[in-house]
């Protein structure tokens, strides 16, 4: 018996030690660690970032997903900035992207079809790993800001993601082929191949100017069918001229050439007839919940079918100044959030009952593990809006711990009174005192922030 007791205590000590180490690895002790490009703040803030693209026309930074056993599904958050009249050149990635966009033209190739879509603020669009696409900032005098979730589950193992540029960028995927191979494959002369490979060396985000035409200026001036043909010419390879490169479970290099771009000679399909999924505008969606203190929306695969393949959900919350999204927990997903406007406080309760409070403002990225209780509180001076992604495309169905729709009102009153150590009358008065649900008035708890940052779209989001 004594021996079994010692073994039990030893195992308990190991479990405790592993728990402490896991909490340290996720920043629970309040220390700051140096990330690759930025600082990783303590707690549930995501501050370790990498600058993955820097070009004359913009940049892209990726906030790295926290590490450790508590992470249900790693998800990086990308911030793309494009100057006015710029193009993010045609490419494909080894990772799935789910983008939240302000305003742009998106060209995308879905399986064997090419489509070009005009997108507006609040549009959500999913780009599967291996799908060729480009982005054009059509705004005049206005930068484009794109937020995206990056699913690294299908990646080649790089820290963030690996782009494969079709043309231009740091290096086109075509430049590695032997010139004679390209001459035969494209059916053009060797000097023309050299001209094609040397014309765009300014990086993956380039300015489109009418006064100094480039290959991409010419490309964007084409009609939809002609754009398809142009991309097909860039990528067309004869059977057997290249070694097949498997970079995702869905597509290979040969698939990109033959299936996606329809190089077998089939009828070109253009924007009007494309079967590519439409974008979904989350701002146009009816609020799932709304009262005098704010509103919330959640998007799952029943609303936008591509989410079924991505395994990611989307949500958007707007709290009026001084209001609170009531304490709750997510039973099915980890939550990642990005502050779009205003500022506030996020309170997260650890399993041991201690809490972490974090002040957040525009551009901050936070994450909440599955099952952890938390709430968001807007500052007293301005509305607080944040968008985010969840690690499940099914309905999240958050469980609220307080309010008129809370778990407390569903549980047995006698059991609750015994658990809290009060009489039933007191317990009943406590749980029925709050008549509001989901979003609550709470000026007394709201942080008195001053000097609110600008709304999403300002440079502050990327600092």
mmCIF file with all atom_site columns, C-alpha atoms in Angstrom, residues 13 56 68-69 78-79 97 101 128 186 219 236 265 294 303 380 382 397 414 439 449 453 460 462:
data_model
loop_
_atom_site.group_PDB
_atom_site.id
_atom_site.type_symbol
_atom_site.label_atom_id
_atom_site.label_alt_id
_atom_site.label_comp_id
_atom_site.label_asym_id
_atom_site.label_entity_id
_atom_site.label_seq_id
_atom_site.pdbx_PDB_ins_code
_atom_site.Cartn_x
_atom_site.Cartn_y
_atom_site.Cartn_z
_atom_site.occupancy
_atom_site.B_iso_or_equiv
_atom_site.pdbx_formal_charge
_atom_site.auth_seq_id
_atom_site.auth_comp_id
_atom_site.auth_asym_id
_atom_site.auth_atom_id
_atom_site.pdbx_PDB_model_num
ATOM 1  C CA . UNK A 1 13  ? 4.318   15.329 -9.254  1.00 0.00 ? 13  UNK A CA 1
ATOM 2  C CA . UNK A 1 56  ? 8.143   48.390 -53.147 1.00 0.00 ? 56  UNK A CA 1
ATOM 3  C CA . UNK A 1 68  ? 2.495   24.216 -26.581 1.00 0.00 ? 68  UNK A CA 1
ATOM 4  C CA . UNK A 1 69  ? 0.208   21.326 -25.785 1.00 0.00 ? 69  UNK A CA 1
ATOM 5  C CA . UNK A 1 78  ? -1.404  37.472 -41.521 1.00 0.00 ? 78  UNK A CA 1
ATOM 6  C CA . UNK A 1 79  ? -1.535  41.233 -42.114 1.00 0.00 ? 79  UNK A CA 1
ATOM 7  C CA . UNK A 1 97  ? -5.909  31.206 -46.522 1.00 0.00 ? 97  UNK A CA 1
ATOM 8  C CA . UNK A 1 101 ? -10.640 42.205 -46.839 1.00 0.00 ? 101 UNK A CA 1
ATOM 9  C CA . UNK A 1 128 ? -7.309  26.675 -50.867 1.00 0.00 ? 128 UNK A CA 1
ATOM 10 C CA . UNK A 1 186 ? 6.275   28.136 -74.191 1.00 0.00 ? 186 UNK A CA 1
ATOM 11 C CA . UNK A 1 219 ? -1.789  41.709 -67.886 1.00 0.00 ? 219 UNK A CA 1
ATOM 12 C CA . UNK A 1 236 ? 1.982   25.860 -69.969 1.00 0.00 ? 236 UNK A CA 1
ATOM 13 C CA . UNK A 1 265 ? -7.488  22.957 -74.939 1.00 0.00 ? 265 UNK A CA 1
ATOM 14 C CA . UNK A 1 294 ? -23.765 45.913 -29.083 1.00 0.00 ? 294 UNK A CA 1
ATOM 15 C CA . UNK A 1 303 ? -23.567 30.091 -44.218 1.00 0.00 ? 303 UNK A CA 1
ATOM 16 C CA . UNK A 1 380 ? -15.611 53.925 -21.852 1.00 0.00 ? 380 UNK A CA 1
ATOM 17 C CA . UNK A 1 382 ? -15.511 54.494 -27.921 1.00 0.00 ? 382 UNK A CA 1
ATOM 18 C CA . UNK A 1 397 ? -22.558 27.798 -29.441 1.00 0.00 ? 397 UNK A CA 1
ATOM 19 C CA . UNK A 1 414 ? -30.418 23.804 -4.598  1.00 0.00 ? 414 UNK A CA 1
ATOM 20 C CA . UNK A 1 439 ? -23.809 41.771 -24.117 1.00 0.00 ? 439 UNK A CA 1
ATOM 21 C CA . UNK A 1 449 ? -8.875  54.367 -21.942 1.00 0.00 ? 449 UNK A CA 1
ATOM 22 C CA . UNK A 1 453 ? -6.442  54.709 -31.849 1.00 0.00 ? 453 UNK A CA 1
ATOM 23 C CA . UNK A 1 460 ? -1.426  51.399 -36.408 1.00 0.00 ? 460 UNK A CA 1
ATOM 24 C CA . UNK A 1 462 ? 0.661   46.808 -38.378 1.00 0.00 ? 462 UNK A CA 1
#
